[in-house]
Amino acid sequence: MGHGHGKGPGQWCHGKFRGCGYRMTTGREAVLDVLSQANEHLSAEDIYMKIHPVYPAIGLTSIYRTLDILVNIGLIHKFDFGHGRARYELTEGPKGKRHHHHLVCTGCGRVIDYTDFIDEEVALLKKTEEGLSKKYNFRIDNHLIQFYGLCDACNRS
Amino acid sequence: MGHGHGKGPGQWCHGKFRGCGYRMTTGREAVLDVLSQANEHLSAEDIYMKIHPVYPAIGLTSIYRTLDILVNIGLIHKFDFGHGRARYELTEGPKGKRHHHHLVCTGCGRVIDYTDFIDEEVALLKKTEEGLSKKYNFRIDNHLIQFYGLCDACNRS
DNA sequence: AAAGATAATGGAAACCATTTTCATTTAGGA
DNA sequence: TCCTAAATGAAAATGGTTTCCATTATCTTT
Ligand SMILES: [Mn+2]
Ligand SMILES: [Mn+2]
Ligand SMILES: [Zn+2]
Ligand SMILES: [Zn+2]
């Protein structure tokens, strides 16, 4: 799994985790570890397969449970790109990447993060959110923006 | 199911359906009928339950198959609001409502269509799409925008 | 450093929306 | 009306996710 040399994000999240009344366990630390190392959008099984060689005792069930908690705590986001399984990614923050949106290729399933063009989008979203909040008395805490189409590789064929 | 007095959207879609090499059947007409009558976002089973009293012979399987075709033809959109089942809605067009985005309540699951604030959004999206297309050589044909939060009713409690 | 209370775990089974299979029926051109 | 490929329903299969429950591990209290 390649800790490299440091402690992984375990230490960092330890507090946040415990602060919410959860215990810190090997499995939970491993999941966080994998997620913070990853640069793709991982499924529960992806995470399981990365953890398993190192900690064979940790089961898929626990990974699902940990992911649920992390989503609720707000440390990760859960996405459905339409491939039949949920995918997870660290939220923006100290250890997370910056807030971004997604390009989803309907040909090969590739998902591209983009962080350009975001500033304007977010500015407009703020305005839109304000309008919607007022009109519908709807408290918005999150948004999802995805573009669907064909990626470079799929365009060529 | 309440045809009222007309023929439903069957006639209208008959051509489009046949034009793509598909045969027109009672079940397919019924699905289109229900979808065009609906003002909510229906699941396959929702549609089945509306059709069943009138056409008990039509099975859920066929409804799934019809919905797949309609999505591919582009007559309907398929959404995942995170409730564990897909939901469907007529695309914009002669018989469909106008293009819109969604507010999804994480409390009660309600989904609100909004058509205000769309013009500006779409304008920005166009611009964003152009930028992304160029940068990633990604051909965008669709987008998904959803806001998550708490609806009026859920805010009060 | 132990013990106790209770949260967390893994493996198997259950769940459940959707898909596949396949024998039968149907639509629609000839 | 006939014919053939497309469409269908019922049942079984699929596969990601959840639930169950007996066992284990964490962390607080001694
Ligand atoms: Mn991403
Ligand atoms: Mn809608
Ligand atoms: Zn692609
Ligand atoms: Zn609500």
mmCIF file of C-alpha atoms (C1' of nucleotides) and ligand atoms in Angstrom:
data_model
loop_
_atom_site.group_PDB
_atom_site.id
_atom_site.type_symbol
_atom_site.label_atom_id
_atom_site.label_comp_id
_atom_site.label_asym_id
_atom_site.label_seq_id
_atom_site.Cartn_x
_atom_site.Cartn_y
_atom_site.Cartn_z
ATOM 1 C CA MET A 1 0.000 0.000 0.000
ATOM 2 C CA GLY A 2 3.045 2.209 0.225
ATOM 3 C CA HIS A 3 2.841 4.284 3.367
ATOM 4 C CA GLY A 4 6.031 5.772 2.103
ATOM 5 C CA HIS A 5 7.530 6.901 5.363
ATOM 6 C CA GLY A 6 4.924 8.974 7.208
ATOM 7 C CA LYS A 7 1.896 8.015 9.216
ATOM 8 C CA GLY A 8 -0.633 8.538 6.483
ATOM 9 C CA PRO A 9 -3.685 10.641 7.173
ATOM 10 C CA GLY A 10 -4.583 8.525 10.151
ATOM 11 C CA GLN A 11 -3.184 10.938 12.657
ATOM 12 C CA TRP A 12 -4.870 13.843 11.024
ATOM 13 C CA CYS A 13 -8.300 12.229 10.974
ATOM 14 C CA HIS A 14 -7.923 10.417 14.248
ATOM 15 C CA GLY A 15 -9.202 13.444 16.092
ATOM 16 C CA LYS A 16 -12.045 14.181 13.746
ATOM 17 C CA PHE A 17 -13.079 10.558 13.876
ATOM 18 C CA ARG A 18 -12.983 10.269 17.626
ATOM 19 C CA GLY A 19 -14.581 13.660 17.981
ATOM 20 C CA CYS A 20 -17.696 12.192 16.423
ATOM 21 C CA GLY A 21 -17.752 9.344 18.926
ATOM 22 C CA TYR A 22 -16.197 6.741 16.672
ATOM 23 C CA ARG A 23 -13.295 4.507 17.634
ATOM 24 C CA MET A 24 -10.203 4.421 15.498
ATOM 25 C CA THR A 25 -9.402 1.016 14.091
ATOM 26 C CA THR A 26 -6.890 -0.493 11.744
ATOM 27 C CA GLY A 27 -9.476 -0.907 9.050
ATOM 28 C CA ARG A 28 -10.684 2.660 9.239
ATOM 29 C CA GLU A 29 -7.164 3.975 9.119
ATOM 30 C CA ALA A 30 -6.397 1.782 6.148
ATOM 31 C CA VAL A 31 -9.416 3.061 4.248
ATOM 32 C CA LEU A 32 -8.403 6.653 4.863
ATOM 33 C CA ASP A 33 -4.887 5.779 3.862
ATOM 34 C CA VAL A 34 -5.956 4.345 0.538
ATOM 35 C CA LEU A 35 -8.305 7.211 -0.188
ATOM 36 C CA SER A 36 -5.696 9.857 0.445
ATOM 37 C CA GLN A 37 -3.138 8.042 -1.653
ATOM 38 C CA ALA A 38 -5.577 7.640 -4.542
ATOM 39 C CA ASN A 39 -5.884 9.926 -7.473
ATOM 40 C CA GLU A 40 -8.819 8.113 -9.026
ATOM 41 C CA HIS A 41 -12.365 7.619 -7.854
ATOM 42 C CA LEU A 42 -12.380 4.344 -5.978
ATOM 43 C CA SER A 43 -15.186 1.883 -5.403
ATOM 44 C CA ALA A 44 -15.566 -0.027 -2.155
ATOM 45 C CA GLU A 45 -14.112 -3.064 -3.849
ATOM 46 C CA ASP A 46 -11.195 -1.077 -5.265
ATOM 47 C CA ILE A 47 -10.365 -0.040 -1.742
ATOM 48 C CA TYR A 48 -10.796 -3.574 -0.479
ATOM 49 C CA MET A 49 -8.390 -4.908 -3.064
ATOM 50 C CA LYS A 50 -5.757 -2.362 -2.148
ATOM 51 C CA ILE A 51 -6.088 -3.064 1.547
ATOM 52 C CA HIS A 52 -6.398 -6.812 1.415
ATOM 53 C CA PRO A 53 -2.759 -7.704 0.622
ATOM 54 C CA VAL A 54 -1.635 -5.685 3.624
ATOM 55 C CA TYR A 55 -4.471 -6.399 6.033
ATOM 56 C CA PRO A 56 -6.113 -9.637 4.905
ATOM 57 C CA ALA A 57 -8.287 -9.658 7.998
ATOM 58 C CA ILE A 58 -10.264 -6.599 6.988
ATOM 59 C CA GLY A 59 -13.485 -7.444 5.248
ATOM 60 C CA LEU A 60 -15.447 -5.717 2.553
ATOM 61 C CA THR A 61 -18.336 -5.185 4.942
ATOM 62 C CA SER A 62 -16.250 -3.008 7.209
ATOM 63 C CA ILE A 63 -15.094 -0.968 4.284
ATOM 64 C CA TYR A 64 -18.669 -0.225 3.369
ATOM 65 C CA ARG A 65 -19.370 0.726 6.943
ATOM 66 C CA THR A 66 -16.346 2.975 7.140
ATOM 67 C CA LEU A 67 -17.213 4.676 3.883
ATOM 68 C CA ASP A 68 -20.711 5.374 5.157
ATOM 69 C CA ILE A 69 -19.294 7.025 8.225
ATOM 70 C CA LEU A 70 -16.802 9.063 6.237
ATOM 71 C CA VAL A 71 -19.574 10.294 3.971
ATOM 72 C CA ASN A 72 -21.691 11.274 6.965
ATOM 73 C CA ILE A 73 -18.788 12.996 8.670
ATOM 74 C CA GLY A 74 -18.171 14.836 5.447
ATOM 75 C CA LEU A 75 -14.613 13.620 4.911
ATOM 76 C CA ILE A 76 -15.406 11.997 1.590
ATOM 77 C CA HIS A 77 -17.894 12.326 -1.217
ATOM 78 C CA LYS A 78 -19.863 9.481 -2.699
ATOM 79 C CA PHE A 79 -20.482 9.566 -6.428
ATOM 80 C CA ASP A 80 -22.533 7.608 -8.889
ATOM 81 C CA PHE A 81 -21.130 7.906 -12.360
ATOM 82 C CA GLY A 82 -23.575 5.359 -13.693
ATOM 83 C CA HIS A 83 -21.277 2.375 -13.663
ATOM 84 C CA GLY A 84 -23.370 0.379 -11.246
ATOM 85 C CA ARG A 85 -21.223 0.976 -8.200
ATOM 86 C CA ALA A 86 -20.586 3.928 -5.937
ATOM 87 C CA ARG A 87 -17.234 5.678 -6.089
ATOM 88 C CA TYR A 88 -15.575 7.656 -3.358
ATOM 89 C CA GLU A 89 -13.186 10.571 -3.169
ATOM 90 C CA LEU A 90 -11.756 12.718 -0.394
ATOM 91 C CA THR A 91 -13.582 15.975 0.163
ATOM 92 C CA GLU A 92 -11.722 19.190 -0.341
ATOM 93 C CA GLY A 93 -9.751 20.190 2.702
ATOM 94 C CA PRO A 94 -6.286 20.005 4.238
ATOM 95 C CA LYS A 95 -5.585 16.590 2.826
ATOM 96 C CA GLY A 96 -8.131 16.602 0.037
ATOM 97 C CA LYS A 97 -7.933 18.025 -3.418
ATOM 98 C CA ARG A 98 -9.637 21.220 -4.288
ATOM 99 C CA HIS A 99 -13.341 21.297 -5.021
ATOM 100 C CA HIS A 100 -13.943 20.239 -8.579
ATOM 101 C CA HIS A 101 -16.487 18.932 -11.033
ATOM 102 C CA HIS A 102 -16.470 15.974 -13.387
ATOM 103 C CA LEU A 103 -16.384 15.025 -17.025
ATOM 104 C CA VAL A 104 -17.785 11.536 -17.471
ATOM 105 C CA CYS A 105 -17.098 9.651 -20.688
ATOM 106 C CA THR A 106 -20.116 7.641 -21.768
ATOM 107 C CA GLY A 107 -17.884 5.628 -24.039
ATOM 108 C CA CYS A 108 -15.238 4.177 -21.762
ATOM 109 C CA GLY A 109 -16.384 5.352 -18.364
ATOM 110 C CA ARG A 110 -13.365 7.522 -17.694
ATOM 111 C CA VAL A 111 -13.926 10.331 -15.221
ATOM 112 C CA ILE A 112 -11.921 13.523 -15.488
ATOM 113 C CA ASP A 113 -11.642 16.042 -12.670
ATOM 114 C CA TYR A 114 -11.500 19.608 -13.794
ATOM 115 C CA THR A 115 -10.619 22.529 -11.626
ATOM 116 C CA ASP A 116 -10.424 25.185 -14.294
ATOM 117 C CA PHE A 117 -13.574 27.074 -15.182
ATOM 118 C CA ILE A 118 -14.682 26.335 -11.669
ATOM 119 C CA ASP A 119 -14.384 29.798 -10.210
ATOM 120 C CA GLU A 120 -16.979 31.298 -12.503
ATOM 121 C CA GLU A 121 -19.195 28.284 -12.074
ATOM 122 C CA VAL A 122 -19.045 28.492 -8.331
ATOM 123 C CA ALA A 123 -19.778 32.180 -8.417
ATOM 124 C CA LEU A 124 -22.889 31.571 -10.473
ATOM 125 C CA LEU A 125 -23.844 28.636 -8.294
ATOM 126 C CA LYS A 126 -23.709 30.868 -5.246
ATOM 127 C CA LYS A 127 -26.075 33.271 -6.907
ATOM 128 C CA THR A 128 -28.342 30.480 -8.066
ATOM 129 C CA GLU A 129 -28.334 28.909 -4.651
ATOM 130 C CA GLU A 130 -29.383 32.162 -3.079
ATOM 131 C CA GLY A 131 -32.248 32.547 -5.493
ATOM 132 C CA LEU A 132 -33.391 28.993 -5.030
ATOM 133 C CA SER A 133 -33.038 29.099 -1.272
ATOM 134 C CA LYS A 134 -35.270 32.122 -1.121
ATOM 135 C CA LYS A 135 -37.852 30.935 -3.619
ATOM 136 C CA TYR A 136 -38.232 27.409 -2.298
ATOM 137 C CA ASN A 137 -36.998 27.927 1.244
ATOM 138 C CA PHE A 138 -34.532 25.168 0.497
ATOM 139 C CA ARG A 139 -31.275 25.030 2.434
ATOM 140 C CA ILE A 140 -28.604 23.988 -0.037
ATOM 141 C CA ASP A 141 -25.463 22.375 1.327
ATOM 142 C CA ASN A 142 -24.060 20.675 -1.701
ATOM 143 C CA HIS A 143 -24.148 20.508 -5.442
ATOM 144 C CA LEU A 144 -23.326 18.012 -8.128
ATOM 145 C CA ILE A 145 -22.189 18.995 -11.596
ATOM 146 C CA GLN A 146 -21.228 16.491 -14.218
ATOM 147 C CA PHE A 147 -20.768 16.734 -17.950
ATOM 148 C CA TYR A 148 -21.388 13.648 -20.033
ATOM 149 C CA GLY A 149 -19.877 12.972 -23.417
ATOM 150 C CA LEU A 150 -16.980 11.356 -25.214
ATOM 151 C CA CYS A 151 -13.400 11.634 -24.088
ATOM 152 C CA ASP A 152 -10.415 12.249 -26.307
ATOM 153 C CA ALA A 153 -9.626 8.562 -26.777
ATOM 154 C CA CYS A 154 -13.230 7.638 -27.518
ATOM 155 C CA ASN A 155 -13.593 10.511 -29.942
ATOM 156 C CA ARG A 156 -10.880 9.123 -32.166
ATOM 157 C CA SER A 157 -12.640 5.791 -32.623
ATOM 158 C CA MET B 1 -54.830 5.572 -16.399
ATOM 159 C CA GLY B 2 -57.087 8.223 -17.805
ATOM 160 C CA HIS B 3 -56.413 8.737 -21.458
ATOM 161 C CA GLY B 4 -58.970 11.463 -21.127
ATOM 162 C CA HIS B 5 -60.212 11.584 -24.676
ATOM 163 C CA GLY B 6 -57.170 11.852 -26.943
ATOM 164 C CA LYS B 7 -54.710 9.294 -28.116
ATOM 165 C CA GLY B 8 -51.985 10.102 -25.648
ATOM 166 C CA PRO B 9 -48.470 10.650 -26.880
ATOM 167 C CA GLY B 10 -48.515 7.344 -28.679
ATOM 168 C CA GLN B 11 -49.264 8.831 -32.041
ATOM 169 C CA TRP B 12 -46.631 11.458 -31.639
ATOM 170 C CA CYS B 13 -43.887 9.023 -30.697
ATOM 171 C CA HIS B 14 -45.066 6.272 -32.971
ATOM 172 C CA GLY B 15 -43.032 7.719 -35.790
ATOM 173 C CA LYS B 16 -39.950 8.415 -33.777
ATOM 174 C CA PHE B 17 -40.100 4.932 -32.358
ATOM 175 C CA ARG B 18 -40.584 3.234 -35.677
ATOM 176 C CA GLY B 19 -38.064 5.486 -37.281
ATOM 177 C CA CYS B 20 -35.425 3.896 -35.086
ATOM 178 C CA GLY B 21 -36.451 0.421 -36.190
ATOM 179 C CA TYR B 22 -38.561 -0.410 -33.152
ATOM 180 C CA ARG B 23 -42.072 -1.800 -33.271
ATOM 181 C CA MET B 24 -44.869 -0.028 -31.497
ATOM 182 C CA THR B 25 -46.598 -2.130 -28.871
ATOM 183 C CA THR B 26 -49.265 -1.704 -26.262
ATOM 184 C CA GLY B 27 -46.712 -1.779 -23.483
ATOM 185 C CA ARG B 28 -44.493 0.841 -25.037
ATOM 186 C CA GLU B 29 -47.407 3.101 -25.681
ATOM 187 C CA ALA B 30 -48.562 2.659 -22.115
ATOM 188 C CA VAL B 31 -45.150 3.588 -20.736
ATOM 189 C CA LEU B 32 -45.044 6.738 -22.825
ATOM 190 C CA ASP B 33 -48.570 7.499 -21.757
ATOM 191 C CA VAL B 34 -47.745 7.280 -18.089
ATOM 192 C CA LEU B 35 -44.574 9.295 -18.472
ATOM 193 C CA SER B 36 -46.272 12.120 -20.297
ATOM 194 C CA GLN B 37 -49.089 12.218 -17.796
ATOM 195 C CA ALA B 38 -46.697 12.291 -14.861
ATOM 196 C CA ASN B 39 -45.462 15.358 -13.110
ATOM 197 C CA GLU B 40 -43.101 13.536 -10.797
ATOM 198 C CA HIS B 41 -39.979 11.507 -11.469
ATOM 199 C CA LEU B 42 -41.139 7.925 -11.813
ATOM 200 C CA SER B 43 -39.278 4.701 -11.152
ATOM 201 C CA ALA B 44 -39.771 1.620 -13.294
ATOM 202 C CA GLU B 45 -41.961 0.161 -10.598
ATOM 203 C CA ASP B 46 -43.989 3.353 -10.286
ATOM 204 C CA ILE B 47 -44.742 3.068 -13.966
ATOM 205 C CA TYR B 48 -45.535 -0.605 -13.635
ATOM 206 C CA MET B 49 -48.017 0.055 -10.876
ATOM 207 C CA LYS B 50 -49.793 2.695 -12.905
ATOM 208 C CA ILE B 51 -49.990 0.497 -15.959
ATOM 209 C CA HIS B 52 -50.857 -2.771 -14.280
ATOM 210 C CA PRO B 53 -54.510 -2.078 -13.410
ATOM 211 C CA VAL B 54 -55.191 -1.202 -17.040
ATOM 212 C CA TYR B 55 -52.911 -3.695 -18.782
ATOM 213 C CA PRO B 56 -52.253 -6.537 -16.338
ATOM 214 C CA ALA B 57 -50.460 -8.486 -19.030
ATOM 215 C CA ILE B 58 -47.567 -6.060 -19.244
ATOM 216 C CA GLY B 59 -44.637 -7.109 -17.117
ATOM 217 C CA LEU B 60 -42.038 -5.133 -15.261
ATOM 218 C CA THR B 61 -39.311 -6.537 -17.468
ATOM 219 C CA SER B 62 -40.786 -4.947 -20.559
ATOM 220 C CA ILE B 63 -41.041 -1.655 -18.796
ATOM 221 C CA TYR B 64 -37.339 -1.768 -18.044
ATOM 222 C CA ARG B 65 -36.656 -2.635 -21.651
ATOM 223 C CA THR B 66 -38.839 0.162 -22.936
ATOM 224 C CA LEU B 67 -37.226 2.670 -20.619
ATOM 225 C CA ASP B 68 -33.791 1.644 -21.877
ATOM 226 C CA ILE B 69 -34.874 2.265 -25.428
ATOM 227 C CA LEU B 70 -36.448 5.601 -24.589
ATOM 228 C CA VAL B 71 -33.252 6.708 -22.878
ATOM 229 C CA ASN B 72 -31.179 5.661 -25.884
ATOM 230 C CA ILE B 73 -33.529 7.353 -28.312
ATOM 231 C CA GLY B 74 -33.312 10.424 -26.147
ATOM 232 C CA LEU B 75 -37.016 10.725 -25.392
ATOM 233 C CA ILE B 76 -36.512 10.445 -21.653
ATOM 234 C CA HIS B 77 -33.834 11.102 -19.094
ATOM 235 C CA LYS B 78 -32.722 8.655 -16.461
ATOM 236 C CA PHE B 79 -31.798 10.061 -13.070
ATOM 237 C CA ASP B 80 -30.263 8.758 -9.910
ATOM 238 C CA PHE B 81 -31.252 10.866 -6.949
ATOM 239 C CA GLY B 82 -29.616 8.488 -4.525
ATOM 240 C CA HIS B 83 -32.728 6.616 -3.499
ATOM 241 C CA GLY B 84 -31.520 3.264 -4.732
ATOM 242 C CA ARG B 85 -33.599 3.187 -7.888
ATOM 243 C CA ALA B 86 -33.489 4.992 -11.189
ATOM 244 C CA ARG B 87 -36.107 7.598 -11.962
ATOM 245 C CA TYR B 88 -37.295 8.704 -15.360
ATOM 246 C CA GLU B 89 -38.677 11.871 -16.872
ATOM 247 C CA LEU B 90 -39.600 13.022 -20.369
ATOM 248 C CA THR B 91 -36.909 15.001 -22.107
ATOM 249 C CA GLU B 92 -37.619 18.544 -23.113
ATOM 250 C CA GLY B 93 -39.450 18.781 -26.380
ATOM 251 C CA PRO B 94 -42.921 19.077 -27.899
ATOM 252 C CA LYS B 95 -44.492 16.905 -25.238
ATOM 253 C CA GLY B 96 -41.825 17.244 -22.580
ATOM 254 C CA LYS B 97 -41.315 19.981 -20.079
ATOM 255 C CA ARG B 98 -38.604 22.508 -20.518
ATOM 256 C CA HIS B 99 -35.011 21.702 -19.661
ATOM 257 C CA HIS B 100 -34.507 22.088 -15.951
ATOM 258 C CA HIS B 101 -32.323 21.176 -13.024
ATOM 259 C CA HIS B 102 -33.098 19.636 -9.657
ATOM 260 C CA LEU B 103 -33.198 20.363 -5.967
ATOM 261 C CA VAL B 104 -32.924 17.116 -4.018
ATOM 262 C CA CYS B 105 -33.931 17.039 -0.359
ATOM 263 C CA THR B 106 -31.617 14.827 1.635
ATOM 264 C CA GLY B 107 -34.192 14.733 4.400
ATOM 265 C CA CYS B 108 -37.322 13.387 2.761
ATOM 266 C CA GLY B 109 -36.117 12.625 -0.742
ATOM 267 C CA ARG B 110 -38.347 15.145 -2.462
ATOM 268 C CA VAL B 111 -37.116 16.354 -5.811
ATOM 269 C CA ILE B 112 -38.005 19.827 -7.033
ATOM 270 C CA ASP B 113 -37.694 20.910 -10.644
ATOM 271 C CA TYR B 114 -36.632 24.465 -11.111
ATOM 272 C CA THR B 115 -36.739 26.345 -14.359
ATOM 273 C CA ASP B 116 -35.864 29.785 -13.053
ATOM 274 C CA PHE B 117 -32.238 30.774 -12.885
ATOM 275 C CA ILE B 118 -31.689 28.301 -15.683
ATOM 276 C CA ASP B 119 -30.989 30.745 -18.472
ATOM 277 C CA GLU B 120 -27.920 32.173 -16.841
ATOM 278 C CA GLU B 121 -26.779 28.732 -15.810
ATOM 279 C CA VAL B 122 -27.118 27.373 -19.291
ATOM 280 C CA ALA B 123 -25.261 30.326 -20.710
ATOM 281 C CA LEU B 124 -22.365 29.696 -18.370
ATOM 282 C CA LEU B 125 -22.521 25.998 -19.037
ATOM 283 C CA LYS B 126 -22.164 26.661 -22.737
ATOM 284 C CA LYS B 127 -19.056 28.677 -22.069
ATOM 285 C CA THR B 128 -17.697 26.084 -19.688
ATOM 286 C CA GLU B 129 -18.420 23.315 -22.112
ATOM 287 C CA GLU B 130 -16.508 25.111 -24.816
ATOM 288 C CA GLY B 131 -13.511 25.554 -22.586
ATOM 289 C CA LEU B 132 -13.566 21.969 -21.426
ATOM 290 C CA SER B 133 -14.109 20.616 -24.914
ATOM 291 C CA LYS B 134 -11.071 22.439 -26.123
ATOM 292 C CA LYS B 135 -8.830 21.649 -23.188
ATOM 293 C CA TYR B 136 -9.647 17.959 -22.892
ATOM 294 C CA ASN B 137 -10.893 17.346 -26.414
ATOM 295 C CA PHE B 138 -14.038 16.058 -24.785
ATOM 296 C CA ARG B 139 -17.294 16.148 -26.735
ATOM 297 C CA ILE B 140 -19.999 17.109 -24.260
ATOM 298 C CA ASP B 141 -23.560 16.142 -25.066
ATOM 299 C CA ASN B 142 -25.232 16.383 -21.718
ATOM 300 C CA HIS B 143 -24.961 17.769 -18.248
ATOM 301 C CA LEU B 144 -26.322 17.030 -14.822
ATOM 302 C CA ILE B 145 -26.844 19.667 -12.172
ATOM 303 C CA GLN B 146 -28.360 18.910 -8.816
ATOM 304 C CA PHE B 147 -28.453 20.800 -5.557
ATOM 305 C CA TYR B 148 -28.683 18.838 -2.357
ATOM 306 C CA GLY B 149 -30.044 20.129 0.899
ATOM 307 C CA LEU B 150 -33.175 20.393 3.017
ATOM 308 C CA CYS B 151 -36.576 21.289 1.633
ATOM 309 C CA ASP B 152 -39.025 23.664 3.209
ATOM 310 C CA ALA B 153 -40.888 20.962 5.111
ATOM 311 C CA CYS B 154 -37.709 19.353 6.421
ATOM 312 C CA ASN B 155 -36.285 22.699 7.445
ATOM 313 C CA ARG B 156 -39.142 23.281 9.853
ATOM 314 C CA SER B 157 -38.487 20.081 11.790
ATOM 315 C "C1'" DA C 1 -1.680 -3.266 33.866
ATOM 316 C "C1'" DA C 2 -6.076 -5.715 34.030
ATOM 317 C "C1'" DA C 3 -11.216 -5.627 33.556
ATOM 318 C "C1'" DG C 4 -15.598 -4.232 31.795
ATOM 319 C "C1'" DA C 5 -18.702 -1.976 28.791
ATOM 320 C "C1'" DT C 6 -19.788 -1.471 24.345
ATOM 321 C "C1'" DA C 7 -18.520 -0.335 19.689
ATOM 322 C "C1'" DA C 8 -16.659 -2.660 15.697
ATOM 323 C "C1'" DT C 9 -15.841 -6.647 12.947
ATOM 324 C "C1'" DG C 10 -16.076 -10.477 9.406
ATOM 325 C "C1'" DG C 11 -18.463 -14.010 7.118
ATOM 326 C "C1'" DA C 12 -22.608 -15.636 5.563
ATOM 327 C "C1'" DA C 13 -27.024 -14.747 4.358
ATOM 328 C "C1'" DA C 14 -30.393 -11.515 2.951
ATOM 329 C "C1'" DC C 15 -31.831 -7.811 0.109
ATOM 330 C "C1'" DC C 16 -33.450 -5.742 -3.989
ATOM 331 C "C1'" DA C 17 -33.179 -3.183 -8.311
ATOM 332 C "C1'" DT C 18 -32.010 -4.594 -12.616
ATOM 333 C "C1'" DT C 19 -30.637 -8.034 -16.241
ATOM 334 C "C1'" DT C 20 -30.579 -12.361 -18.530
ATOM 335 C "C1'" DT C 21 -32.668 -16.496 -20.356
ATOM 336 C "C1'" DC C 22 -35.795 -18.758 -23.093
ATOM 337 C "C1'" DA C 23 -39.996 -20.505 -24.769
ATOM 338 C "C1'" DT C 24 -44.051 -18.110 -26.552
ATOM 339 C "C1'" DT C 25 -46.484 -14.318 -28.648
ATOM 340 C "C1'" DT C 26 -46.940 -10.384 -31.569
ATOM 341 C "C1'" DA C 27 -46.234 -6.575 -34.993
ATOM 342 C "C1'" DG C 28 -46.001 -5.343 -39.401
ATOM 343 C "C1'" DG C 29 -44.129 -6.049 -44.144
ATOM 344 C "C1'" DA C 30 -45.088 -9.163 -48.067
ATOM 345 C "C1'" DT D 1 -53.449 -14.149 -44.399
ATOM 346 C "C1'" DC D 2 -48.481 -15.636 -43.783
ATOM 347 C "C1'" DC D 3 -44.045 -15.242 -42.278
ATOM 348 C "C1'" DT D 4 -40.181 -13.832 -39.694
ATOM 349 C "C1'" DA D 5 -37.779 -11.168 -36.685
ATOM 350 C "C1'" DA D 6 -38.748 -8.436 -32.818
ATOM 351 C "C1'" DA D 7 -40.916 -8.239 -28.440
ATOM 352 C "C1'" DT D 8 -42.751 -10.307 -24.404
ATOM 353 C "C1'" DG D 9 -43.532 -12.368 -19.553
ATOM 354 C "C1'" DA D 10 -42.146 -15.358 -16.004
ATOM 355 C "C1'" DA D 11 -38.623 -17.113 -13.601
ATOM 356 C "C1'" DA D 12 -33.956 -17.311 -12.547
ATOM 357 C "C1'" DA D 13 -29.648 -15.018 -12.251
ATOM 358 C "C1'" DT D 14 -26.823 -11.121 -11.154
ATOM 359 C "C1'" DG D 15 -24.213 -8.083 -8.331
ATOM 360 C "C1'" DG D 16 -23.588 -4.219 -5.354
ATOM 361 C "C1'" DT D 17 -24.848 -3.233 -0.846
ATOM 362 C "C1'" DT D 18 -26.998 -4.344 3.900
ATOM 363 C "C1'" DT D 19 -28.258 -6.990 7.648
ATOM 364 C "C1'" DC D 20 -27.474 -10.533 11.205
ATOM 365 C "C1'" DC D 21 -25.079 -12.232 14.848
ATOM 366 C "C1'" DA D 22 -21.533 -14.405 17.372
ATOM 367 C "C1'" DT D 23 -16.796 -12.930 18.180
ATOM 368 C "C1'" DT D 24 -13.205 -9.489 18.768
ATOM 369 C "C1'" DA D 25 -11.092 -5.115 19.646
ATOM 370 C "C1'" DT D 26 -11.094 -0.347 21.458
ATOM 371 C "C1'" DC D 27 -11.020 2.623 25.124
ATOM 372 C "C1'" DT D 28 -12.580 4.022 29.630
ATOM 373 C "C1'" DT D 29 -12.504 2.828 34.310
ATOM 374 C "C1'" DT D 30 -10.208 0.712 38.068
HETATM 375 MN MN MN E 1 -13.233 13.842 -8.637
HETATM 376 MN MN MN E 2 -37.166 16.896 -13.279
HETATM 377 ZN ZN ZN E 3 -13.847 7.537 -23.189
HETATM 378 ZN ZN ZN E 4 -37.459 17.291 2.594
#
